[in-house]
PDB file of C-alpha atoms and ligand atoms in Angstrom:
ATOM      1  CA  MET A  55     -27.344 -55.857  72.529  1.00  0.00           C
ATOM      2  CA  ARG A  56     -25.882 -58.700  70.442  1.00  0.00           C
ATOM      3  CA  VAL A  57     -24.426 -57.924  67.014  1.00  0.00           C
ATOM      4  CA  ILE A  58     -22.812 -59.773  64.121  1.00  0.00           C
ATOM      5  CA  VAL A  59     -20.082 -58.191  62.002  1.00  0.00           C
ATOM      6  CA  GLY A  60     -21.273 -58.279  58.402  1.00  0.00           C
ATOM      7  CA  ILE A  61     -18.564 -58.002  55.742  1.00  0.00           C
ATOM      8  CA  ASP A  62     -19.195 -57.314  52.067  1.00  0.00           C
ATOM      9  CA  LEU A  63     -16.077 -58.068  50.042  1.00  0.00           C
ATOM     10  CA  GLY A  64     -16.285 -56.411  46.645  1.00  0.00           C
ATOM     11  CA  GLY A  65     -13.786 -56.009  43.824  1.00  0.00           C
ATOM     12  CA  THR A  66     -13.468 -52.278  44.635  1.00  0.00           C
ATOM     13  CA  ASN A  67     -14.459 -51.864  48.292  1.00  0.00           C
ATOM     14  CA  ILE A  68     -14.716 -53.806  51.524  1.00  0.00           C
ATOM     15  CA  VAL A  69     -17.726 -52.685  53.586  1.00  0.00           C
ATOM     16  CA  CYS A  70     -18.205 -53.804  57.201  1.00  0.00           C
ATOM     17  CA  GLY A  71     -20.881 -53.076  59.767  1.00  0.00           C
ATOM     18  CA  CYS A  72     -22.141 -54.455  63.078  1.00  0.00           C
ATOM     19  CA  VAL A  73     -25.743 -55.569  62.596  1.00  0.00           C
ATOM     20  CA  ALA A  74     -28.057 -56.099  65.568  1.00  0.00           C
ATOM     21  CA  GLU A  75     -29.167 -59.706  65.978  1.00  0.00           C
ATOM     22  CA  ASP A  76     -32.768 -58.779  65.132  1.00  0.00           C
ATOM     23  CA  GLY A  77     -31.683 -56.605  62.190  1.00  0.00           C
ATOM     24  CA  SER A  78     -33.087 -53.476  63.807  1.00  0.00           C
ATOM     25  CA  ALA A  79     -29.871 -51.435  63.623  1.00  0.00           C
ATOM     26  CA  ILE A  80     -26.447 -51.217  62.049  1.00  0.00           C
ATOM     27  CA  HIS A  81     -23.456 -49.564  63.717  1.00  0.00           C
ATOM     28  CA  GLY A  82     -19.875 -48.786  62.771  1.00  0.00           C
ATOM     29  CA  VAL A  83     -20.186 -48.935  58.991  1.00  0.00           C
ATOM     30  CA  VAL A  84     -16.643 -48.876  57.586  1.00  0.00           C
ATOM     31  CA  SER A  85     -15.675 -48.841  53.917  1.00  0.00           C
ATOM     32  CA  VAL A  86     -12.109 -49.265  52.659  1.00  0.00           C
ATOM     33  CA  PRO A  87     -10.654 -49.941  49.205  1.00  0.00           C
ATOM     34  CA  THR A  88     -10.144 -53.679  48.545  1.00  0.00           C
ATOM     35  CA  GLY A  89      -6.667 -53.166  47.088  1.00  0.00           C
ATOM     36  CA  ALA A  90      -6.820 -56.416  45.108  1.00  0.00           C
ATOM     37  CA  GLU A  91      -3.593 -55.510  43.271  1.00  0.00           C
ATOM     38  CA  GLN A  92      -1.674 -55.951  46.548  1.00  0.00           C
ATOM     39  CA  GLY A  93      -2.396 -59.685  46.547  1.00  0.00           C
ATOM     40  CA  PRO A  94      -4.594 -62.091  48.535  1.00  0.00           C
ATOM     41  CA  ASP A  95      -2.829 -61.810  51.915  1.00  0.00           C
ATOM     42  CA  ALA A  96      -3.024 -58.018  51.913  1.00  0.00           C
ATOM     43  CA  VAL A  97      -6.750 -58.149  51.103  1.00  0.00           C
ATOM     44  CA  VAL A  98      -7.414 -60.599  53.950  1.00  0.00           C
ATOM     45  CA  GLN A  99      -5.498 -58.315  56.305  1.00  0.00           C
ATOM     46  CA  ARG A 100      -7.512 -55.289  55.154  1.00  0.00           C
ATOM     47  CA  ILE A 101     -10.761 -57.168  55.806  1.00  0.00           C
ATOM     48  CA  ILE A 102      -9.621 -58.044  59.339  1.00  0.00           C
ATOM     49  CA  THR A 103      -8.523 -54.461  60.054  1.00  0.00           C
ATOM     50  CA  ALA A 104     -11.781 -52.994  58.702  1.00  0.00           C
ATOM     51  CA  ALA A 105     -13.914 -55.483  60.658  1.00  0.00           C
ATOM     52  CA  LYS A 106     -12.000 -54.719  63.869  1.00  0.00           C
ATOM     53  CA  GLN A 107     -12.477 -50.985  63.294  1.00  0.00           C
ATOM     54  CA  SER A 108     -16.212 -51.558  62.808  1.00  0.00           C
ATOM     55  CA  ILE A 109     -16.369 -53.501  66.099  1.00  0.00           C
ATOM     56  CA  GLU A 110     -14.485 -50.731  67.897  1.00  0.00           C
ATOM     57  CA  GLU A 111     -16.848 -48.050  66.582  1.00  0.00           C
ATOM     58  CA  CYS A 112     -19.843 -50.166  67.545  1.00  0.00           C
ATOM     59  CA  ARG A 113     -18.469 -50.722  71.078  1.00  0.00           C
ATOM     60  CA  ALA A 114     -17.932 -46.975  71.445  1.00  0.00           C
ATOM     61  CA  ALA A 115     -21.524 -46.274  70.370  1.00  0.00           C
ATOM     62  CA  ILE A 116     -23.174 -49.023  72.441  1.00  0.00           C
ATOM     63  CA  PRO A 117     -21.400 -49.829  75.694  1.00  0.00           C
ATOM     64  CA  GLY A 118     -21.754 -53.481  76.713  1.00  0.00           C
ATOM     65  CA  VAL A 119     -22.481 -54.759  73.205  1.00  0.00           C
ATOM     66  CA  THR A 120     -21.657 -58.436  72.537  1.00  0.00           C
ATOM     67  CA  VAL A 121     -20.182 -59.421  69.164  1.00  0.00           C
ATOM     68  CA  VAL A 122     -21.385 -62.989  68.577  1.00  0.00           C
ATOM     69  CA  GLY A 123     -19.858 -63.767  65.189  1.00  0.00           C
ATOM     70  CA  ALA A 124     -19.030 -62.636  61.676  1.00  0.00           C
ATOM     71  CA  GLY A 125     -20.417 -63.191  58.216  1.00  0.00           C
ATOM     72  CA  VAL A 126     -18.650 -62.458  54.945  1.00  0.00           C
ATOM     73  CA  GLY A 127     -20.091 -62.207  51.453  1.00  0.00           C
ATOM     74  CA  ALA A 128     -17.421 -62.877  48.841  1.00  0.00           C
ATOM     75  CA  PRO A 129     -17.395 -63.202  45.064  1.00  0.00           C
ATOM     76  CA  GLY A 130     -17.719 -66.828  44.013  1.00  0.00           C
ATOM     77  CA  PRO A 131     -17.826 -69.582  43.100  1.00  0.00           C
ATOM     78  CA  LEU A 132     -17.273 -70.703  46.663  1.00  0.00           C
ATOM     79  CA  ASP A 133     -18.053 -73.605  48.977  1.00  0.00           C
ATOM     80  CA  THR A 134     -20.147 -72.613  51.997  1.00  0.00           C
ATOM     81  CA  ARG A 135     -19.483 -75.956  53.744  1.00  0.00           C
ATOM     82  CA  SER A 136     -15.685 -75.822  53.619  1.00  0.00           C
ATOM     83  CA  GLY A 137     -15.586 -72.020  53.756  1.00  0.00           C
ATOM     84  CA  VAL A 138     -13.315 -71.813  50.729  1.00  0.00           C
ATOM     85  CA  VAL A 139     -13.532 -69.272  47.891  1.00  0.00           C
ATOM     86  CA  LEU A 140     -12.779 -71.436  44.861  1.00  0.00           C
ATOM     87  CA  LEU A 141     -12.044 -68.829  42.220  1.00  0.00           C
ATOM     88  CA  THR A 142     -12.411 -65.061  41.939  1.00  0.00           C
ATOM     89  CA  PRO A 143     -10.977 -63.641  38.727  1.00  0.00           C
ATOM     90  CA  ASN A 144     -11.435 -60.049  40.016  1.00  0.00           C
ATOM     91  CA  LEU A 145      -9.320 -60.683  43.121  1.00  0.00           C
ATOM     92  CA  GLY A 146      -7.021 -63.261  41.566  1.00  0.00           C
ATOM     93  CA  TRP A 147      -7.886 -65.835  44.224  1.00  0.00           C
ATOM     94  CA  VAL A 148      -7.790 -69.612  43.843  1.00  0.00           C
ATOM     95  CA  ASN A 149      -8.918 -71.896  46.693  1.00  0.00           C
ATOM     96  CA  MET A 150      -8.687 -69.235  49.389  1.00  0.00           C
ATOM     97  CA  PRO A 151      -9.739 -70.589  52.841  1.00  0.00           C
ATOM     98  CA  LEU A 152     -11.328 -67.226  53.655  1.00  0.00           C
ATOM     99  CA  ARG A 153     -13.581 -68.429  56.469  1.00  0.00           C
ATOM    100  CA  GLN A 154     -10.686 -69.925  58.451  1.00  0.00           C
ATOM    101  CA  ARG A 155      -8.451 -66.932  57.808  1.00  0.00           C
ATOM    102  CA  LEU A 156     -11.084 -64.488  59.115  1.00  0.00           C
ATOM    103  CA  GLN A 157     -12.004 -66.754  62.001  1.00  0.00           C
ATOM    104  CA  ASP A 158      -8.349 -66.773  63.087  1.00  0.00           C
ATOM    105  CA  GLY A 159      -7.872 -63.054  62.498  1.00  0.00           C
ATOM    106  CA  LEU A 160     -11.038 -61.926  64.274  1.00  0.00           C
ATOM    107  CA  GLY A 161     -11.386 -64.649  66.877  1.00  0.00           C
ATOM    108  CA  LEU A 162     -15.041 -64.997  65.891  1.00  0.00           C
ATOM    109  CA  LYS A 163     -17.043 -67.853  64.415  1.00  0.00           C
ATOM    110  CA  THR A 164     -17.479 -66.811  60.767  1.00  0.00           C
ATOM    111  CA  ALA A 165     -19.892 -67.669  57.944  1.00  0.00           C
ATOM    112  CA  LEU A 166     -18.940 -67.430  54.259  1.00  0.00           C
ATOM    113  CA  ASP A 167     -21.505 -66.963  51.510  1.00  0.00           C
ATOM    114  CA  ASN A 168     -21.751 -65.546  48.005  1.00  0.00           C
ATOM    115  CA  ASP A 169     -21.759 -61.716  47.859  1.00  0.00           C
ATOM    116  CA  ALA A 170     -24.812 -61.407  45.590  1.00  0.00           C
ATOM    117  CA  ASN A 171     -26.702 -64.007  47.631  1.00  0.00           C
ATOM    118  CA  CYS A 172     -25.946 -61.891  50.704  1.00  0.00           C
ATOM    119  CA  ALA A 173     -27.182 -58.660  49.081  1.00  0.00           C
ATOM    120  CA  VAL A 174     -30.497 -60.336  48.224  1.00  0.00           C
ATOM    121  CA  LEU A 175     -30.727 -61.929  51.673  1.00  0.00           C
ATOM    122  CA  GLY A 176     -30.193 -58.462  53.201  1.00  0.00           C
ATOM    123  CA  GLU A 177     -32.980 -56.943  51.087  1.00  0.00           C
ATOM    124  CA  TRP A 178     -35.253 -59.820  52.063  1.00  0.00           C
ATOM    125  CA  TRP A 179     -34.409 -59.501  55.775  1.00  0.00           C
ATOM    126  CA  GLN A 180     -34.524 -55.726  56.292  1.00  0.00           C
ATOM    127  CA  GLY A 181     -35.029 -54.098  52.893  1.00  0.00           C
ATOM    128  CA  ALA A 182     -37.402 -53.864  49.946  1.00  0.00           C
ATOM    129  CA  ALA A 183     -38.482 -57.530  50.019  1.00  0.00           C
ATOM    130  CA  ARG A 184     -39.176 -57.636  53.758  1.00  0.00           C
ATOM    131  CA  GLY A 185     -42.073 -59.836  54.830  1.00  0.00           C
ATOM    132  CA  THR A 186     -42.006 -62.172  51.817  1.00  0.00           C
ATOM    133  CA  GLN A 187     -41.392 -65.922  51.789  1.00  0.00           C
ATOM    134  CA  ILE A 188     -40.273 -66.176  48.160  1.00  0.00           C
ATOM    135  CA  THR A 189     -38.042 -63.515  46.636  1.00  0.00           C
ATOM    136  CA  ILE A 190     -35.655 -63.497  43.714  1.00  0.00           C
ATOM    137  CA  GLY A 191     -33.021 -60.782  43.571  1.00  0.00           C
ATOM    138  CA  LEU A 192     -30.702 -59.475  40.893  1.00  0.00           C
ATOM    139  CA  THR A 193     -27.593 -57.451  41.721  1.00  0.00           C
ATOM    140  CA  ILE A 194     -26.616 -55.355  38.739  1.00  0.00           C
ATOM    141  CA  GLY A 195     -23.253 -53.620  38.732  1.00  0.00           C
ATOM    142  CA  THR A 196     -19.989 -54.572  37.034  1.00  0.00           C
ATOM    143  CA  GLY A 197     -21.557 -57.998  36.581  1.00  0.00           C
ATOM    144  CA  ILE A 198     -24.972 -59.449  37.308  1.00  0.00           C
ATOM    145  CA  GLY A 199     -25.448 -61.730  40.280  1.00  0.00           C
ATOM    146  CA  GLY A 200     -28.461 -62.706  42.263  1.00  0.00           C
ATOM    147  CA  GLY A 201     -30.052 -64.804  44.918  1.00  0.00           C
ATOM    148  CA  ILE A 202     -33.070 -66.974  45.567  1.00  0.00           C
ATOM    149  CA  ILE A 203     -35.002 -66.893  48.836  1.00  0.00           C
ATOM    150  CA  ILE A 204     -37.473 -69.714  49.359  1.00  0.00           C
ATOM    151  CA  GLY A 205     -39.366 -70.135  52.614  1.00  0.00           C
ATOM    152  CA  GLY A 206     -37.402 -67.259  54.108  1.00  0.00           C
ATOM    153  CA  ARG A 207     -34.018 -68.894  53.508  1.00  0.00           C
ATOM    154  CA  LEU A 208     -31.354 -68.651  50.845  1.00  0.00           C
ATOM    155  CA  TYR A 209     -31.529 -71.456  48.320  1.00  0.00           C
ATOM    156  CA  HIS A 210     -27.974 -72.590  47.517  1.00  0.00           C
ATOM    157  CA  GLY A 211     -28.550 -75.518  45.175  1.00  0.00           C
ATOM    158  CA  ALA A 212     -26.450 -78.692  45.217  1.00  0.00           C
ATOM    159  CA  SER A 213     -23.078 -76.957  44.977  1.00  0.00           C
ATOM    160  CA  ASP A 214     -23.620 -73.306  45.945  1.00  0.00           C
ATOM    161  CA  ILE A 215     -24.150 -72.051  42.391  1.00  0.00           C
ATOM    162  CA  ALA A 216     -27.903 -71.345  42.666  1.00  0.00           C
ATOM    163  CA  GLY A 217     -28.882 -67.742  42.084  1.00  0.00           C
ATOM    164  CA  GLU A 218     -26.485 -67.003  39.212  1.00  0.00           C
ATOM    165  CA  VAL A 219     -29.302 -65.248  37.395  1.00  0.00           C
ATOM    166  CA  GLY A 220     -26.877 -63.065  35.422  1.00  0.00           C
ATOM    167  CA  HIS A 221     -26.055 -66.069  33.290  1.00  0.00           C
ATOM    168  CA  ILE A 222     -29.546 -66.799  32.021  1.00  0.00           C
ATOM    169  CA  THR A 223     -29.217 -66.945  28.232  1.00  0.00           C
ATOM    170  CA  ILE A 224     -31.494 -64.479  26.460  1.00  0.00           C
ATOM    171  CA  ASP A 225     -29.987 -64.987  22.978  1.00  0.00           C
ATOM    172  CA  ALA A 226     -28.496 -68.364  22.085  1.00  0.00           C
ATOM    173  CA  ASN A 227     -26.215 -66.773  19.475  1.00  0.00           C
ATOM    174  CA  GLY A 228     -25.693 -63.544  21.363  1.00  0.00           C
ATOM    175  CA  ARG A 229     -22.810 -61.619  22.850  1.00  0.00           C
ATOM    176  CA  ARG A 230     -19.934 -63.498  24.433  1.00  0.00           C
ATOM    177  CA  CYS A 231     -20.131 -63.415  28.222  1.00  0.00           C
ATOM    178  CA  LYS A 232     -17.154 -63.369  30.625  1.00  0.00           C
ATOM    179  CA  CYS A 233     -18.338 -66.751  31.953  1.00  0.00           C
ATOM    180  CA  GLY A 234     -17.628 -68.351  28.570  1.00  0.00           C
ATOM    181  CA  ASN A 235     -21.274 -68.734  27.525  1.00  0.00           C
ATOM    182  CA  TYR A 236     -22.994 -66.703  24.800  1.00  0.00           C
ATOM    183  CA  GLY A 237     -25.965 -64.370  25.139  1.00  0.00           C
ATOM    184  CA  CYS A 238     -26.113 -64.192  28.958  1.00  0.00           C
ATOM    185  CA  ILE A 239     -28.191 -61.332  30.337  1.00  0.00           C
ATOM    186  CA  GLU A 240     -24.975 -60.037  31.964  1.00  0.00           C
ATOM    187  CA  ALA A 241     -23.466 -59.488  28.507  1.00  0.00           C
ATOM    188  CA  TYR A 242     -26.259 -56.946  27.810  1.00  0.00           C
ATOM    189  CA  ALA A 243     -27.443 -55.440  31.065  1.00  0.00           C
ATOM    190  CA  SER A 244     -24.439 -55.149  33.395  1.00  0.00           C
ATOM    191  CA  GLY A 245     -23.238 -51.568  33.944  1.00  0.00           C
ATOM    192  CA  PRO A 246     -20.272 -51.773  31.536  1.00  0.00           C
ATOM    193  CA  ASN A 247     -22.393 -53.484  28.880  1.00  0.00           C
ATOM    194  CA  ILE A 248     -25.137 -50.850  29.121  1.00  0.00           C
ATOM    195  CA  ALA A 249     -22.434 -48.249  28.448  1.00  0.00           C
ATOM    196  CA  LEU A 250     -20.960 -50.371  25.650  1.00  0.00           C
ATOM    197  CA  ARG A 251     -24.298 -50.641  23.823  1.00  0.00           C
ATOM    198  CA  ALA A 252     -24.615 -46.843  23.914  1.00  0.00           C
ATOM    199  CA  VAL A 253     -21.065 -46.389  22.601  1.00  0.00           C
ATOM    200  CA  GLU A 254     -21.678 -48.892  19.801  1.00  0.00           C
ATOM    201  CA  ALA A 255     -24.776 -46.972  18.712  1.00  0.00           C
ATOM    202  CA  LEU A 256     -22.830 -43.684  18.749  1.00  0.00           C
ATOM    203  CA  GLU A 257     -20.006 -45.219  16.730  1.00  0.00           C
ATOM    204  CA  SER A 258     -22.466 -46.369  14.105  1.00  0.00           C
ATOM    205  CA  GLY A 259     -23.679 -42.775  13.770  1.00  0.00           C
ATOM    206  CA  ALA A 260     -26.648 -42.376  16.140  1.00  0.00           C
ATOM    207  CA  GLU A 261     -27.550 -38.793  17.085  1.00  0.00           C
ATOM    208  CA  SER A 262     -27.288 -38.106  20.791  1.00  0.00           C
ATOM    209  CA  SER A 263     -26.249 -35.614  23.451  1.00  0.00           C
ATOM    210  CA  LEU A 264     -24.233 -38.354  25.188  1.00  0.00           C
ATOM    211  CA  PRO A 265     -20.782 -37.239  23.895  1.00  0.00           C
ATOM    212  CA  SER A 266     -21.324 -33.808  25.486  1.00  0.00           C
ATOM    213  CA  TYR A 267     -21.413 -35.455  28.943  1.00  0.00           C
ATOM    214  CA  VAL A 268     -17.858 -36.781  28.496  1.00  0.00           C
ATOM    215  CA  SER A 269     -16.229 -33.950  26.494  1.00  0.00           C
ATOM    216  CA  GLY A 270     -16.463 -36.120  23.390  1.00  0.00           C
ATOM    217  CA  ASP A 271     -14.380 -38.961  24.877  1.00  0.00           C
ATOM    218  CA  LEU A 272     -16.674 -41.949  24.328  1.00  0.00           C
ATOM    219  CA  ARG A 273     -14.486 -44.225  26.472  1.00  0.00           C
ATOM    220  CA  LYS A 274     -15.633 -42.207  29.478  1.00  0.00           C
ATOM    221  CA  ILE A 275     -19.301 -43.086  28.989  1.00  0.00           C
ATOM    222  CA  THR A 276     -20.585 -45.205  31.869  1.00  0.00           C
ATOM    223  CA  ALA A 277     -24.011 -46.626  32.606  1.00  0.00           C
ATOM    224  CA  GLN A 278     -24.473 -43.661  34.937  1.00  0.00           C
ATOM    225  CA  THR A 279     -23.892 -41.258  32.006  1.00  0.00           C
ATOM    226  CA  VAL A 280     -26.579 -43.103  30.059  1.00  0.00           C
ATOM    227  CA  TYR A 281     -29.107 -42.771  32.935  1.00  0.00           C
ATOM    228  CA  GLN A 282     -28.302 -39.058  33.280  1.00  0.00           C
ATOM    229  CA  ALA A 283     -28.848 -38.415  29.577  1.00  0.00           C
ATOM    230  CA  ALA A 284     -32.022 -40.511  29.643  1.00  0.00           C
ATOM    231  CA  GLN A 285     -33.298 -38.425  32.551  1.00  0.00           C
ATOM    232  CA  ALA A 286     -32.657 -35.308  30.444  1.00  0.00           C
ATOM    233  CA  GLY A 287     -34.704 -36.819  27.603  1.00  0.00           C
ATOM    234  CA  ASP A 288     -31.929 -37.950  25.244  1.00  0.00           C
ATOM    235  CA  GLU A 289     -33.571 -40.300  22.728  1.00  0.00           C
ATOM    236  CA  LEU A 290     -30.619 -42.673  22.271  1.00  0.00           C
ATOM    237  CA  ALA A 291     -30.028 -42.960  26.021  1.00  0.00           C
ATOM    238  CA  LEU A 292     -33.736 -43.629  26.541  1.00  0.00           C
ATOM    239  CA  GLU A 293     -33.594 -46.326  23.887  1.00  0.00           C
ATOM    240  CA  VAL A 294     -30.590 -47.967  25.583  1.00  0.00           C
ATOM    241  CA  VAL A 295     -32.453 -47.956  28.920  1.00  0.00           C
ATOM    242  CA  ARG A 296     -35.635 -49.311  27.254  1.00  0.00           C
ATOM    243  CA  ASP A 297     -33.609 -52.096  25.608  1.00  0.00           C
ATOM    244  CA  THR A 298     -32.043 -52.859  28.997  1.00  0.00           C
ATOM    245  CA  ALA A 299     -35.560 -53.152  30.430  1.00  0.00           C
ATOM    246  CA  LYS A 300     -36.517 -55.466  27.580  1.00  0.00           C
ATOM    247  CA  PHE A 301     -33.507 -57.761  28.084  1.00  0.00           C
ATOM    248  CA  LEU A 302     -34.013 -57.808  31.847  1.00  0.00           C
ATOM    249  CA  GLY A 303     -37.743 -58.318  31.310  1.00  0.00           C
ATOM    250  CA  ALA A 304     -37.098 -61.493  29.343  1.00  0.00           C
ATOM    251  CA  ALA A 305     -34.933 -62.910  32.135  1.00  0.00           C
ATOM    252  CA  VAL A 306     -37.210 -61.741  34.944  1.00  0.00           C
ATOM    253  CA  ALA A 307     -40.314 -63.163  33.216  1.00  0.00           C
ATOM    254  CA  GLY A 308     -38.586 -66.545  33.118  1.00  0.00           C
ATOM    255  CA  LEU A 309     -37.706 -66.319  36.808  1.00  0.00           C
ATOM    256  CA  ILE A 310     -41.296 -65.344  37.665  1.00  0.00           C
ATOM    257  CA  ASN A 311     -42.694 -68.298  35.721  1.00  0.00           C
ATOM    258  CA  ILE A 312     -40.322 -70.726  37.419  1.00  0.00           C
ATOM    259  CA  PHE A 313     -40.389 -69.476  41.021  1.00  0.00           C
ATOM    260  CA  ASN A 314     -43.721 -67.601  41.259  1.00  0.00           C
ATOM    261  CA  PRO A 315     -42.146 -65.162  43.741  1.00  0.00           C
ATOM    262  CA  GLU A 316     -43.793 -62.415  45.777  1.00  0.00           C
ATOM    263  CA  ALA A 317     -40.997 -59.985  44.937  1.00  0.00           C
ATOM    264  CA  ILE A 318     -38.250 -59.400  42.432  1.00  0.00           C
ATOM    265  CA  VAL A 319     -35.731 -57.043  44.012  1.00  0.00           C
ATOM    266  CA  ILE A 320     -33.125 -55.318  41.893  1.00  0.00           C
ATOM    267  CA  VAL A 321     -30.017 -54.079  43.668  1.00  0.00           C
ATOM    268  CA  GLY A 322     -27.101 -51.980  42.461  1.00  0.00           C
ATOM    269  CA  GLY A 323     -26.189 -49.052  40.249  1.00  0.00           C
ATOM    270  CA  VAL A 324     -28.849 -49.829  37.642  1.00  0.00           C
ATOM    271  CA  THR A 325     -31.576 -48.720  40.060  1.00  0.00           C
ATOM    272  CA  LEU A 326     -30.332 -45.133  39.459  1.00  0.00           C
ATOM    273  CA  ALA A 327     -32.117 -45.344  36.103  1.00  0.00           C
ATOM    274  CA  GLY A 328     -35.349 -45.127  38.128  1.00  0.00           C
ATOM    275  CA  GLU A 329     -38.738 -45.265  36.423  1.00  0.00           C
ATOM    276  CA  ASN A 330     -37.088 -44.999  32.984  1.00  0.00           C
ATOM    277  CA  LEU A 331     -36.044 -48.592  33.658  1.00  0.00           C
ATOM    278  CA  PHE A 332     -38.643 -49.951  36.084  1.00  0.00           C
ATOM    279  CA  GLY A 333     -41.668 -48.782  34.065  1.00  0.00           C
ATOM    280  CA  PRO A 334     -40.716 -50.553  30.806  1.00  0.00           C
ATOM    281  CA  LEU A 335     -39.377 -53.521  32.829  1.00  0.00           C
ATOM    282  CA  ARG A 336     -42.720 -54.091  34.561  1.00  0.00           C
ATOM    283  CA  ARG A 337     -44.573 -53.760  31.233  1.00  0.00           C
ATOM    284  CA  GLU A 338     -42.193 -56.200  29.533  1.00  0.00           C
ATOM    285  CA  VAL A 339     -42.641 -58.739  32.324  1.00  0.00           C
ATOM    286  CA  SER A 340     -46.473 -58.371  32.114  1.00  0.00           C
ATOM    287  CA  ARG A 341     -46.329 -59.129  28.399  1.00  0.00           C
ATOM    288  CA  ARG A 342     -44.176 -62.217  28.859  1.00  0.00           C
ATOM    289  CA  ALA A 343     -44.991 -64.010  32.130  1.00  0.00           C
ATOM    290  CA  PHE A 344     -48.075 -65.913  33.313  1.00  0.00           C
ATOM    291  CA  LYS A 345     -50.690 -63.469  34.562  1.00  0.00           C
ATOM    292  CA  PRO A 346     -51.422 -65.071  37.980  1.00  0.00           C
ATOM    293  CA  ALA A 347     -47.678 -64.975  38.662  1.00  0.00           C
ATOM    294  CA  VAL A 348     -47.303 -61.346  37.523  1.00  0.00           C
ATOM    295  CA  GLN A 349     -50.269 -60.251  39.674  1.00  0.00           C
ATOM    296  CA  VAL A 350     -48.678 -61.353  42.951  1.00  0.00           C
ATOM    297  CA  CYS A 351     -45.146 -60.170  42.231  1.00  0.00           C
ATOM    298  CA  ARG A 352     -43.829 -56.673  42.888  1.00  0.00           C
ATOM    299  CA  ILE A 353     -40.710 -55.630  41.014  1.00  0.00           C
ATOM    300  CA  VAL A 354     -38.831 -53.179  43.197  1.00  0.00           C
ATOM    301  CA  PRO A 355     -35.441 -51.531  43.627  1.00  0.00           C
ATOM    302  CA  GLY A 356     -33.510 -52.488  46.761  1.00  0.00           C
ATOM    303  CA  ASP A 357     -33.552 -49.931  49.533  1.00  0.00           C
ATOM    304  CA  LEU A 358     -30.504 -50.795  51.680  1.00  0.00           C
ATOM    305  CA  THR A 359     -28.195 -48.713  49.508  1.00  0.00           C
ATOM    306  CA  GLY A 360     -24.598 -49.787  50.019  1.00  0.00           C
ATOM    307  CA  VAL A 361     -25.233 -52.060  53.003  1.00  0.00           C
ATOM    308  CA  ALA A 362     -27.548 -54.799  51.664  1.00  0.00           C
ATOM    309  CA  GLY A 363     -24.559 -57.163  51.484  1.00  0.00           C
ATOM    310  CA  VAL A 364     -23.517 -56.303  55.048  1.00  0.00           C
ATOM    311  CA  TYR A 365     -26.992 -57.067  56.407  1.00  0.00           C
ATOM    312  CA  GLY A 366     -27.130 -60.270  54.354  1.00  0.00           C
ATOM    313  CA  ALA A 367     -23.702 -61.481  55.476  1.00  0.00           C
ATOM    314  CA  ALA A 368     -24.808 -61.002  59.090  1.00  0.00           C
ATOM    315  CA  ARG A 369     -28.014 -62.924  58.414  1.00  0.00           C
ATOM    316  CA  ALA A 370     -26.048 -65.688  56.647  1.00  0.00           C
ATOM    317  CA  TYR A 371     -24.232 -66.230  59.942  1.00  0.00           C
ATOM    318  CA  PHE A 372     -27.507 -67.246  61.607  1.00  0.00           C
ATOM    319  CA  GLU A 373     -28.588 -69.380  58.662  1.00  0.00           C
ATOM    320  CA  GLN A 374     -25.316 -71.309  58.758  1.00  0.00           C
ATOM    321  CA  VAL A 375     -25.347 -71.726  62.530  1.00  0.00           C
ATOM    322  CA  GLU A 376     -28.907 -73.083  62.323  1.00  0.00           C
ATOM    323  CA  ALA A 377     -27.985 -75.411  59.451  1.00  0.00           C
ATOM    324  CA  GLY A 378     -25.017 -76.747  61.416  1.00  0.00           C
ATOM    325  CA  ILE A 379     -22.567 -75.584  58.736  1.00  0.00           C
ATOM    326  CA  ILE A 380     -20.520 -73.552  61.209  1.00  0.00           C
TER     327      ILE A 380
HETATM  328 ZN1   ZN B 113     -22.455 -65.577  31.441  1.00  0.00          ZN
END
């Protein structure tokens, strides 16, 4: 069997796994804390150690396995051609030649791509959007990222920025976003901003059971708390989730009108909101987008929980070999 080591570099965790060439299996999944506070060199070393551990576990499970290369999904912006991560505020990196560093450390030809692009590519390859030619994905966690698959390949744009769907403006005079723009969907529907909208409503006097989930300490409310309370029927929490669906619906309707995809796949913590989110989201999209486009598009949660980025990073290796990038 031939495998590729897929590496998903997140702000909190590094996840590695050895993915079979045909995507049929994953072995040696290893997750370690990123430890960004220890500085760039320490993080690179932790990636190398985790990837080597994954390879070892895979070799123990499948004698005679061949490791053909590595793929890493990293926060961007980055340059897939030079293999350099240009800037990652979460990790404090500037112009980090990550591809070369991993290539040297692992002794394997390595591909570098955007982490959210990789998660969507993974869901397209082996997950919820399998079998489609055109898929748009959104990754919703601390921020909102995404990816665009056209003709069964990632679409990168002219300078590797394509797929930044979290920064679609839904309100020209809206909330300030971390990217510097105003009214981005990320400023409303990322995990921390879902929690923030609930806290704001509570602070302006809304009735809710939410404080009882956090012993009255509103700072402890997370998006997860909101989904839990919504599940239990809390009216304010349900309203926050419905508003989230409405904001996302506006952005997704725009994406559907532009790309006419077969699937919209949503990856990340927000999928824990379940039908409380997906029901209103689908209805919102139906109200807003062109009917022939809505009819052919399924809106689904990702199903490669925790390893979509690992699968996608492995797949990115093949894409970049084929494209002559590496
Ligand atoms: Zn933004």
